[in-house]
Coordinates of C-alpha atoms in Angstrom, one line a residue:
Chain A
X1 CA -11.0 -22.9 6.6
X2 CA -11.1 -25.4 3.7
X3 CA -8.3 -27.3 2.2
X4 CA -8.3 -24.6 -0.4
X5 CA -5.1 -22.7 0.3
X6 CA -5.5 -19.1 1.3
X7 CA -2.2 -18.2 -0.2
X8 CA 0.2 -20.3 -2.3
X9 CA 3.4 -18.6 -3.4
X10 CA 3.9 -20.9 -6.3
X11 CA 0.6 -20.1 -7.9
X12 CA 1.3 -16.9 -9.7
X13 CA -1.3 -16.0 -12.2
X14 CA -0.9 -12.9 -14.2
X15 CA 0.1 -10.3 -11.6
X16 CA -1.8 -7.5 -13.3
X17 CA -5.1 -9.5 -13.1
X18 CA -4.3 -10.8 -9.6
X19 CA -3.8 -7.2 -8.3
X20 CA -7.3 -6.2 -9.5
X21 CA -8.7 -9.0 -7.3
X22 CA -6.6 -8.0 -4.4
X23 CA -7.5 -4.4 -4.6
X24 CA -11.2 -5.3 -4.6
X25 CA -10.7 -7.2 -1.4
X26 CA -9.0 -4.2 0.1
X27 CA -11.5 -1.6 -1.0
X28 CA -12.0 -0.5 2.6
X29 CA -8.3 0.3 2.8
X30 CA -8.6 2.7 -0.2
X31 CA -11.4 4.6 1.5
X32 CA -9.4 4.8 4.7
X33 CA -6.3 6.0 3.0
X34 CA -8.2 8.7 1.1
X35 CA -9.8 9.7 4.4
X36 CA -6.5 9.7 6.1
X37 CA -4.9 12.0 3.5
X38 CA -7.7 14.5 3.5
X39 CA -8.0 14.6 7.2
X40 CA -4.3 14.7 7.9
X41 CA -3.6 17.4 5.4
X42 CA -5.9 20.0 6.9
X43 CA -5.9 18.8 10.5
X44 CA -3.9 21.7 11.9
X45 CA -5.2 24.5 9.7
X46 CA -8.1 26.7 10.7
X47 CA -9.8 26.9 7.4
X48 CA -9.3 23.2 6.7
X49 CA -10.7 21.8 3.5
X50 CA -11.6 25.3 2.4
X51 CA -8.0 25.6 1.3
X52 CA -8.7 23.1 -1.5
X53 CA -10.9 25.8 -3.0
X54 CA -9.0 28.9 -1.9
X55 CA -5.7 27.6 -3.3
X56 CA -6.6 27.5 -7.1
X57 CA -8.7 30.7 -6.6
X58 CA -5.6 32.5 -5.3
X59 CA -3.5 31.2 -8.1
X60 CA -6.1 32.3 -10.7
X61 CA -6.2 35.8 -9.2
X62 CA -2.4 36.2 -9.3
X63 CA -2.2 34.8 -12.9
X64 CA -5.1 36.9 -14.1
X65 CA -3.6 40.0 -12.7
X66 CA -0.2 39.2 -14.3
X67 CA -1.4 38.1 -17.7
X68 CA -4.7 40.0 -18.2
X69 CA -2.9 42.7 -20.2
X70 CA -1.1 40.1 -22.3
X71 CA -4.2 38.1 -23.2
X72 CA -6.6 41.1 -23.0
X73 CA -8.5 40.1 -26.1
X74 CA -9.6 36.8 -24.6
X75 CA -13.1 36.4 -23.3
X76 CA -13.4 34.9 -19.8
X77 CA -9.7 34.6 -19.2
X78 CA -10.1 33.9 -15.5
X79 CA -12.4 30.9 -16.1
X80 CA -10.0 29.6 -18.8
X81 CA -7.0 29.8 -16.6
X82 CA -8.8 28.4 -13.5
X83 CA -10.2 25.4 -15.4
X84 CA -6.7 24.6 -16.8
X85 CA -5.1 25.0 -13.4
X86 CA -7.4 22.8 -11.5
X87 CA -7.1 20.0 -14.1
X88 CA -3.3 20.4 -14.1
X89 CA -3.1 20.5 -10.3
X90 CA -5.1 17.3 -10.1
X91 CA -2.6 15.6 -12.4
X92 CA 0.5 17.0 -10.7
X93 CA -0.8 16.4 -7.2
X94 CA -2.0 12.8 -7.8
X95 CA 1.2 11.7 -9.6
X96 CA 3.4 13.2 -7.0
X97 CA 1.3 11.7 -4.2
X98 CA 1.3 8.2 -5.6
X99 CA 5.1 8.4 -5.8
X100 CA 5.7 9.7 -2.3
X101 CA 2.9 7.4 -1.0
X102 CA 4.7 4.3 -2.1
X103 CA 8.1 5.4 -1.0
X104 CA 6.8 6.6 2.4
X105 CA 4.6 3.5 2.6
X106 CA 7.8 1.5 2.2
X107 CA 8.2 0.9 5.9
X108 CA 4.6 -0.4 5.8
X109 CA 4.9 -2.8 2.9
X110 CA 8.0 -4.3 4.6
X111 CA 5.9 -5.2 7.6
X112 CA 2.5 -6.2 6.4
X113 CA 1.0 -7.3 3.2
X114 CA -1.3 -4.8 1.4
X115 CA -1.9 -4.6 -2.4
X116 CA 0.8 -2.2 -3.5
X117 CA -1.4 -0.3 -6.0
X118 CA -3.4 0.9 -3.0
X119 CA -1.0 3.8 -2.6
X120 CA -1.4 5.0 -6.2
X121 CA -5.1 4.5 -6.3
X122 CA -5.7 6.3 -3.0
X123 CA -3.5 9.1 -4.2
X124 CA -5.8 9.5 -7.3
X125 CA -8.8 9.3 -5.0
X126 CA -7.6 12.0 -2.7
X127 CA -6.7 14.3 -5.6
X128 CA -10.1 13.5 -7.2
X129 CA -11.9 14.8 -4.1
X130 CA -9.8 18.0 -4.2
X131 CA -10.5 18.3 -7.9
X132 CA -14.3 18.0 -7.5
X133 CA -14.2 20.5 -4.6
X134 CA -12.3 23.0 -6.7
X135 CA -15.0 22.9 -9.3
X136 CA -17.1 24.9 -6.8
X137 CA -14.9 28.1 -7.0
X138 CA -14.6 27.5 -10.8
X139 CA -18.4 27.8 -11.1
X140 CA -18.3 30.8 -8.8
X141 CA -15.7 32.6 -11.0
X142 CA -17.8 31.8 -14.1
X143 CA -20.8 33.4 -12.4
X144 CA -18.9 36.5 -11.3
X145 CA -17.2 37.0 -14.6
X146 CA -20.5 36.4 -16.4
X147 CA -19.1 33.5 -18.3
X148 CA -22.0 31.4 -19.8
X149 CA -22.6 28.2 -18.0
X150 CA -23.8 25.4 -20.3
X151 CA -25.6 22.2 -19.8
X152 CA -22.7 20.4 -21.5
X153 CA -21.1 20.6 -18.0
X154 CA -22.6 17.2 -17.6
X155 CA -19.9 15.8 -19.9
X156 CA -17.3 16.7 -17.4
X157 CA -17.3 13.4 -15.5
X158 CA -16.1 11.6 -18.7
X159 CA -13.3 14.1 -19.1
X160 CA -12.3 13.8 -15.5
X161 CA -12.4 10.0 -15.6
X162 CA -10.1 9.9 -18.5
X163 CA -7.7 12.4 -16.9
X164 CA -7.8 10.2 -13.7
X165 CA -6.9 7.1 -15.7
X166 CA -4.0 8.9 -17.3
X167 CA -2.8 10.2 -13.9
X168 CA -3.0 6.7 -12.3
X169 CA -1.1 5.2 -15.2
X170 CA 1.7 7.8 -15.0
X171 CA 1.7 7.6 -11.2
X172 CA 2.2 3.9 -11.2
X173 CA 5.0 4.1 -13.7
X174 CA 6.7 6.9 -11.8
X175 CA 6.4 5.2 -8.4
X176 CA 7.9 2.0 -9.8
X177 CA 10.8 4.0 -11.1
X178 CA 11.1 5.9 -7.9
X179 CA 11.6 2.7 -5.9
X180 CA 14.7 1.9 -7.9
X181 CA 15.9 5.5 -8.5
X182 CA 14.9 7.9 -5.8
X183 CA 16.2 10.8 -8.0
X184 CA 13.1 10.3 -10.2
X185 CA 11.1 12.3 -7.6
X186 CA 13.3 15.3 -7.9
X187 CA 13.7 15.1 -11.7
X188 CA 9.9 14.9 -12.1
X189 CA 9.4 18.3 -10.5
X190 CA 11.5 19.9 -13.2
X191 CA 9.7 17.9 -15.9
X192 CA 6.3 18.9 -14.5
X193 CA 7.3 22.5 -14.7
X194 CA 8.4 22.3 -18.3
X195 CA 5.4 20.2 -19.2
X196 CA 3.0 22.7 -17.7
X197 CA 4.4 25.5 -19.8
X198 CA 4.3 23.3 -22.9
X199 CA 0.6 22.8 -22.3
X200 CA -1.9 25.6 -22.9
X201 CA -2.9 26.1 -19.3
X202 CA -2.2 29.8 -18.6
X203 CA -2.0 30.9 -22.2
X204 CA -4.5 30.4 -25.0
X205 CA -3.9 27.8 -27.6
X206 CA -3.8 30.2 -30.5
X207 CA -0.7 32.1 -29.5
X208 CA 1.4 29.2 -30.6
X209 CA 2.3 29.6 -34.3
X210 CA 1.1 26.9 -36.6
X211 CA 4.5 25.5 -37.3
X212 CA 4.9 24.7 -33.6
X213 CA 1.5 23.0 -33.3
X214 CA 3.2 19.6 -33.2
X215 CA 4.3 20.3 -29.7
X216 CA 0.7 20.1 -28.6
X217 CA 0.0 17.1 -30.8
X218 CA 2.7 15.2 -29.0
X219 CA 1.5 16.3 -25.5
X220 CA -1.1 13.9 -23.9
X221 CA -2.1 16.5 -21.4
X222 CA -3.2 18.8 -24.3
X223 CA -5.9 16.3 -25.4
X224 CA -7.1 15.6 -21.9
X225 CA -7.3 19.2 -20.7
X226 CA -9.0 20.2 -24.0
X227 CA -11.6 17.6 -23.3
X228 CA -12.2 19.2 -19.9
X229 CA -12.5 22.7 -21.2
X230 CA -14.6 22.3 -24.3
X231 CA -17.8 21.3 -22.6
X232 CA -17.1 23.8 -19.8
X233 CA -16.3 27.0 -21.7
X234 CA -17.3 26.4 -25.3
X235 CA -20.6 24.9 -24.4
X236 CA -20.5 21.9 -26.7
X237 CA -19.9 18.2 -26.5
X238 CA -16.4 17.4 -27.8
X239 CA -16.3 15.7 -31.2
X240 CA -15.4 12.1 -31.6
X241 CA -12.1 13.3 -33.1
X242 CA -11.4 15.0 -29.8
X243 CA -12.7 12.3 -27.5
X244 CA -10.9 9.3 -29.1
X245 CA -7.3 10.5 -28.7
X246 CA -7.9 11.4 -25.1
X247 CA -9.7 8.1 -24.4
X248 CA -6.9 6.2 -26.1
X249 CA -4.2 8.0 -24.1
X250 CA -6.0 7.7 -20.7
X251 CA -6.9 4.1 -20.9
X252 CA -3.8 3.0 -22.8
X253 CA -1.4 4.6 -20.3
X254 CA -3.4 3.2 -17.4
X255 CA -3.1 -0.4 -18.8
X256 CA 0.6 0.0 -19.4
X257 CA 1.2 1.5 -16.0
X258 CA -0.8 -1.2 -14.3
X259 CA 1.1 -4.0 -16.0
X260 CA 4.5 -2.4 -15.4
X261 CA 3.8 -1.7 -11.8
X262 CA 2.4 -5.1 -10.9
X263 CA 5.2 -6.9 -12.8
X264 CA 7.7 -5.3 -10.4
X265 CA 5.7 -4.9 -7.2
X266 CA 6.7 -8.2 -5.6
X267 CA 10.3 -6.9 -5.6
X268 CA 9.4 -3.6 -3.8
X269 CA 9.7 -5.0 -0.3
X270 CA 13.2 -6.1 -1.1
X271 CA 14.1 -2.7 -2.5
X272 CA 12.6 0.1 -0.5
Chain B
X1 CA -2.2 -29.1 -5.2
X2 CA -3.2 -29.3 -1.6
X3 CA -2.8 -33.1 -1.8
X4 CA 0.9 -32.9 -1.9
X5 CA 1.0 -32.2 1.8
X6 CA 0.6 -35.6 3.3
X7 CA -3.1 -36.2 3.3
X8 CA -2.7 -39.1 5.6
X9 CA -2.2 -36.7 8.4
X10 CA -5.8 -35.6 8.3
X11 CA -6.7 -37.3 11.5
X12 CA -8.3 -36.1 14.7
X13 CA -11.0 -34.4 12.7
X14 CA -14.6 -35.0 13.4
X15 CA -15.6 -35.3 9.8
X16 CA -15.9 -39.0 9.5
X17 CA -16.3 -40.1 13.1
X18 CA -18.9 -37.6 14.1
X19 CA -21.5 -37.1 11.3
X20 CA -23.9 -35.1 13.4
X21 CA -21.6 -32.1 13.5
X22 CA -23.5 -30.6 10.6
X23 CA -21.0 -27.8 10.5
X24 CA -18.5 -30.1 8.9
X25 CA -20.9 -31.5 6.4
X26 CA -20.1 -31.0 2.8
X27 CA -16.9 -29.4 3.7
X28 CA -13.7 -30.5 2.1
X29 CA -11.4 -32.3 4.4
X30 CA -9.5 -29.8 6.6
X31 CA -5.8 -29.7 6.1
X32 CA -3.9 -30.4 9.3
X33 CA -1.0 -28.4 8.3
X34 CA -1.8 -24.7 8.2
X35 CA 1.6 -23.3 7.0
X36 CA 3.8 -25.4 4.7
X37 CA 7.2 -24.2 3.6
X38 CA 8.9 -26.3 0.9
X39 CA 12.5 -25.5 0.3
X40 CA 11.9 -21.9 0.8
X41 CA 14.8 -19.6 0.0
X42 CA 15.0 -15.9 0.2
X43 CA 17.8 -14.0 -1.4
X44 CA 18.6 -10.3 -0.7
X45 CA 20.7 -8.7 -3.3
X46 CA 22.6 -5.7 -2.1
X47 CA 24.3 -3.6 -4.7
X48 CA 27.8 -2.9 -3.5
X49 CA 27.4 0.7 -4.1
X50 CA 24.2 2.5 -4.3
X51 CA 23.2 3.5 -7.8
X52 CA 20.8 6.3 -7.8
X53 CA 20.5 7.8 -11.2
X54 CA 19.4 6.4 -14.6
X55 CA 22.6 7.6 -16.2
X56 CA 24.8 5.7 -13.8
X57 CA 22.5 2.6 -14.1
X58 CA 22.5 2.7 -17.9
X59 CA 26.2 3.0 -18.1
X60 CA 26.9 0.3 -15.6
X61 CA 24.4 -2.1 -17.1
X62 CA 26.1 -1.7 -20.5
X63 CA 29.4 -2.3 -18.9
X64 CA 28.0 -5.1 -16.8
X65 CA 29.5 -3.5 -13.8
X66 CA 26.7 -3.8 -11.3
X67 CA 28.0 -6.1 -8.7
X68 CA 25.6 -7.5 -6.2
X69 CA 26.3 -9.1 -2.9
X70 CA 24.0 -12.0 -2.7
X71 CA 22.9 -13.0 0.6
X72 CA 20.6 -15.9 1.4
X73 CA 18.5 -14.9 4.4
X74 CA 16.7 -18.2 4.1
X75 CA 18.1 -21.3 2.5
X76 CA 16.1 -24.4 1.8
X77 CA 13.8 -24.1 4.7
X78 CA 11.2 -26.9 5.2
X79 CA 8.7 -26.3 7.9
X80 CA 5.2 -27.7 8.4
X81 CA 3.3 -25.9 11.1
X82 CA 0.1 -27.6 12.3
X83 CA -3.2 -26.1 13.0
X84 CA -3.5 -24.9 16.6
X85 CA 0.1 -25.2 17.3
X86 CA 2.4 -22.6 19.0
X87 CA 5.5 -22.7 17.0
X88 CA 8.7 -20.9 18.1
X89 CA 11.5 -19.6 16.1
X90 CA 14.8 -19.1 17.8
X91 CA 18.3 -18.1 16.6
X92 CA 20.8 -15.4 16.7
X93 CA 20.2 -12.0 15.2
X94 CA 20.3 -12.2 11.4
X95 CA 19.5 -15.9 11.4
X96 CA 16.5 -15.4 9.2
X97 CA 13.7 -15.5 11.8
X98 CA 12.1 -12.2 10.8
X99 CA 12.5 -13.0 7.2
X100 CA 10.6 -16.2 7.7
X101 CA 7.8 -14.3 9.3
X102 CA 7.8 -11.9 6.3
X103 CA 7.4 -14.8 4.0
X104 CA 4.5 -16.1 5.9
X105 CA 2.8 -12.7 6.1
X106 CA 3.2 -12.4 2.3
X107 CA 5.5 -9.3 2.6
X108 CA 8.2 -11.2 0.7
X109 CA 7.6 -13.7 -2.0
X110 CA 10.3 -16.4 -1.7
X111 CA 13.1 -16.3 -4.3
X112 CA 12.8 -20.1 -4.6
X113 CA 10.6 -22.7 -3.1
X114 CA 7.0 -22.6 -2.1
X115 CA 4.9 -21.6 0.8
X116 CA 1.2 -22.5 1.2
X117 CA -1.0 -21.1 3.9
X118 CA -4.4 -22.3 4.8
X119 CA -5.8 -19.4 6.8
X120 CA -6.0 -15.7 7.4
X121 CA -2.7 -14.3 8.8
X122 CA -2.6 -11.5 11.4
X123 CA 0.9 -10.1 11.6
X124 CA 1.9 -8.7 14.9
X125 CA 5.0 -7.1 13.6
X126 CA 6.1 -3.8 15.0
X127 CA 2.9 -2.5 16.4
X128 CA 1.2 0.6 15.1
X129 CA 3.3 0.7 11.9
X130 CA 0.4 2.2 10.0
X131 CA -0.6 4.8 12.5
X132 CA -0.8 8.4 11.3
X133 CA 0.4 10.8 14.0
X134 CA -2.0 13.6 13.1
X135 CA -5.1 11.5 13.3
X136 CA -7.0 10.6 16.5
X137 CA -6.9 7.2 18.2
X138 CA -10.4 6.6 16.9
X139 CA -9.5 7.3 13.3
X140 CA -6.3 5.3 13.6
X141 CA -8.2 2.3 14.8
X142 CA -10.2 2.2 11.5
X143 CA -7.2 3.0 9.4
X144 CA -5.0 0.3 10.9
X145 CA -7.9 -2.1 10.8
X146 CA -8.2 -1.5 7.0
X147 CA -4.5 -2.0 6.6
X148 CA -5.0 -5.4 8.2
X149 CA -7.8 -6.1 5.8
X150 CA -10.9 -5.4 7.9
X151 CA -13.8 -3.4 6.9
X152 CA -15.2 -0.4 8.7
X153 CA -18.1 -2.5 9.9
X154 CA -15.9 -5.2 11.2
X155 CA -13.9 -2.7 13.1
X156 CA -17.0 -1.0 14.5
X157 CA -18.0 -4.3 15.9
X158 CA -14.9 -4.6 18.0
X159 CA -14.3 -0.9 18.6
X160 CA -15.3 -0.9 22.3
X161 CA -13.2 -4.0 23.0
X162 CA -10.2 -2.3 21.5
X163 CA -10.6 0.8 23.6
X164 CA -11.1 -1.3 26.7
X165 CA -8.1 -3.4 26.1
X166 CA -5.8 -0.4 25.3
X167 CA -7.3 1.6 28.3
X168 CA -7.4 4.8 26.3
X169 CA -11.0 5.8 27.0
X170 CA -10.4 9.4 27.7
X171 CA -7.7 9.8 25.0
X172 CA -9.4 8.1 22.1
X173 CA -10.3 11.3 20.3
X174 CA -6.9 12.9 20.9
X175 CA -4.4 13.1 18.1
X176 CA -2.1 10.1 18.4
X177 CA 1.1 12.2 18.4
X178 CA 0.2 13.2 21.9
X179 CA 0.4 9.5 23.0
X180 CA 3.2 8.0 25.0
X181 CA 5.0 5.1 23.5
X182 CA 3.2 2.8 25.9
X183 CA -0.2 4.0 24.8
X184 CA 0.9 3.6 21.2
X185 CA 2.0 0.0 21.7
X186 CA -1.2 -0.8 23.6
X187 CA -3.4 0.6 20.9
X188 CA -1.4 -1.2 18.2
X189 CA -1.6 -4.5 20.0
X190 CA -5.3 -4.1 20.6
X191 CA -6.1 -3.4 17.0
X192 CA -3.9 -6.2 15.7
X193 CA -5.5 -8.7 18.0
X194 CA -9.1 -7.4 17.7
X195 CA -10.2 -10.4 15.7
X196 CA -9.3 -14.0 16.2
X197 CA -7.1 -14.9 13.3
X198 CA -6.3 -18.3 11.9
X199 CA -2.6 -17.5 12.2
X200 CA -1.0 -15.0 14.5
X201 CA 2.6 -13.9 13.9
X202 CA 4.4 -12.5 16.9
X203 CA 7.8 -10.9 16.4
X204 CA 9.5 -10.0 19.6
X205 CA 7.0 -7.3 20.2
X206 CA 6.3 -8.6 23.7
X207 CA 9.5 -7.1 24.9
X208 CA 7.9 -3.6 24.7
X209 CA 5.7 -2.2 27.4
X210 CA 5.7 -2.7 31.1
X211 CA 5.2 -5.9 32.9
X212 CA 1.5 -5.5 33.4
X213 CA 0.9 -4.8 29.7
X214 CA 3.0 -7.8 28.8
X215 CA 1.0 -10.0 31.0
X216 CA -2.2 -8.8 29.3
X217 CA -0.7 -9.5 25.9
X218 CA 0.2 -13.0 26.9
X219 CA -3.3 -13.6 28.3
X220 CA -4.7 -12.5 25.0
X221 CA -2.4 -14.7 23.0
X222 CA -3.3 -17.6 25.2
X223 CA -6.9 -16.9 24.6
X224 CA -6.3 -17.1 20.9
X225 CA -4.5 -20.4 21.4
X226 CA -7.4 -21.8 23.3
X227 CA -9.8 -20.7 20.5
X228 CA -7.7 -22.7 18.0
X229 CA -5.4 -20.0 16.5
X230 CA -2.0 -21.1 15.3
X231 CA 0.8 -18.9 16.6
X232 CA 4.2 -18.5 15.2
X233 CA 6.5 -16.5 17.5
X234 CA 10.0 -15.2 17.4
X235 CA 11.7 -14.7 20.7
X236 CA 15.0 -14.4 22.4
X237 CA 13.5 -15.2 25.7
X238 CA 14.1 -19.0 26.1
X239 CA 11.9 -19.3 29.2
X240 CA 9.0 -17.8 27.3
X241 CA 9.6 -20.1 24.4
X242 CA 9.9 -23.2 26.6
X243 CA 6.7 -22.2 28.4
X244 CA 4.5 -21.4 25.4
X245 CA 5.7 -23.4 22.4
X246 CA 4.9 -26.9 21.4
X247 CA 7.6 -27.0 18.8
X248 CA 10.5 -24.8 18.0
X249 CA 12.9 -24.4 15.1
X250 CA 16.4 -23.1 15.6
X251 CA 17.5 -21.1 12.6
X252 CA 21.1 -20.5 11.9
X253 CA 22.4 -18.5 8.9
X254 CA 19.1 -19.1 7.1
X255 CA 19.0 -22.8 7.6
X256 CA 17.2 -25.0 10.1
X257 CA 19.8 -26.3 12.6
X258 CA 17.4 -28.3 14.7
X259 CA 13.6 -28.6 15.0
X260 CA 11.5 -30.3 17.7
X261 CA 10.2 -30.0 21.2
X262 CA 11.6 -27.0 23.1
X263 CA 13.2 -29.2 25.7
X264 CA 15.2 -31.0 22.9
X265 CA 16.2 -27.9 20.9
X266 CA 16.8 -25.1 23.4
X267 CA 19.7 -26.7 25.3
X268 CA 21.6 -27.2 22.0
X269 CA 20.9 -23.6 21.0
X270 CA 22.1 -22.3 24.3
X271 CA 25.1 -24.5 24.1
X272 CA 26.0 -23.1 20.8
X273 CA 26.0 -19.6 22.2
X274 CA 28.6 -20.4 24.9

């Protein structure tokens, strides 16, 4: 207890920087929130966390059955589809959770102070745990379908980290908007659906004619999912030309989202 | 900037008079005020109609047709609360008492003015706000502790004490949705008061629970006071305020009507109600 103030409302440094300091002080909270989300989600189900792995597996089986005729020429279609799905699910799940986390946590941030980015970050953390768990069935599927497993698998953490940055950035932007316009949450579901079909998740890239390739070039998720699939399925490290756009998008969107969110977050307790 | 708060008030401190208290050595002088509000004002803006979509918002912004009802929940409030004091806030509903606690607990940043706090704040606002119904009592202790800024280790250290205080020994591993509201409140209070805070904020919570639990809560709060914690409490129970507080502020429509010793303020407040 020194004469150094613990908190002074008139000293407002750059909110984006200040928030980084605050979130480091509350790192225990992040772990607890992730724990809570994972525990609470499966608390009442018998199979528990196994659902994290069964879920994409089931989806993959359904989609493979439906589309295997259509994309019959493709090698290792199940692995292709599953890798795309789990990456996409990670993104969809974490952005949705950071939005609902903040709106649901509204009653909390009106009562006690916690750094507001905690909801978004813990949402990413929870989805990341699920993502990593669902890599287990992916490897299994690759073994069963005799898809070659390459050592370039070790590049995956980089791809996952960039996807997580992008998801956090988008999640922060969305949750800021959802505080002011609750309709955003509903609208986003439709956008997500359209976005998923505009991204080569369940269909191979090459079925899109060359004159429509610009759709992919404008789609950030295209670069990020490609970065995830290349080391996994093609067995090579992505080229610099493939890494740089993904890195630029991931880190750029995170910085924008972080600044946008922290600039507004002092107002949240007034609004929610 | 600390100097702007009357440094001449730094008396009664052992720094100069008692050099052998080596604890105080090399420490900067301790501020006697622990919470300082300088012309604090908080404005809520309520849009007259709810605008929920972008389209509507965009159109109305262009037309400059968003009308807000401004409402000053706090208006030019100056309060200095001293270290170790029990400070009461009284006033009618909507006078700004809870808003003031929110400003102190950092939930709201004041619209105007300045608040400086020299210590760690433990908010005792609506107990168990952060509990998750599906998790067990044990898991919720750690979760709620983290929400209050404590690490797993810090919570582990006082875990037994929390269980003892809340008297939930055989239920601690049961999911919290099976708890009665009394059990809920007991656990909430036990977690929030597990550590001795510099500043404790008490917002009418002591009206919940049965008489015995209330007594226990008061005993705990008194313990904090004797250990040097500063307590800011909101209450509608004037006997309670008169008994516990050294000073009170009577808030009316966001302004301080009167501030001073309970005996000097409470009769005026009660008189205004008649």
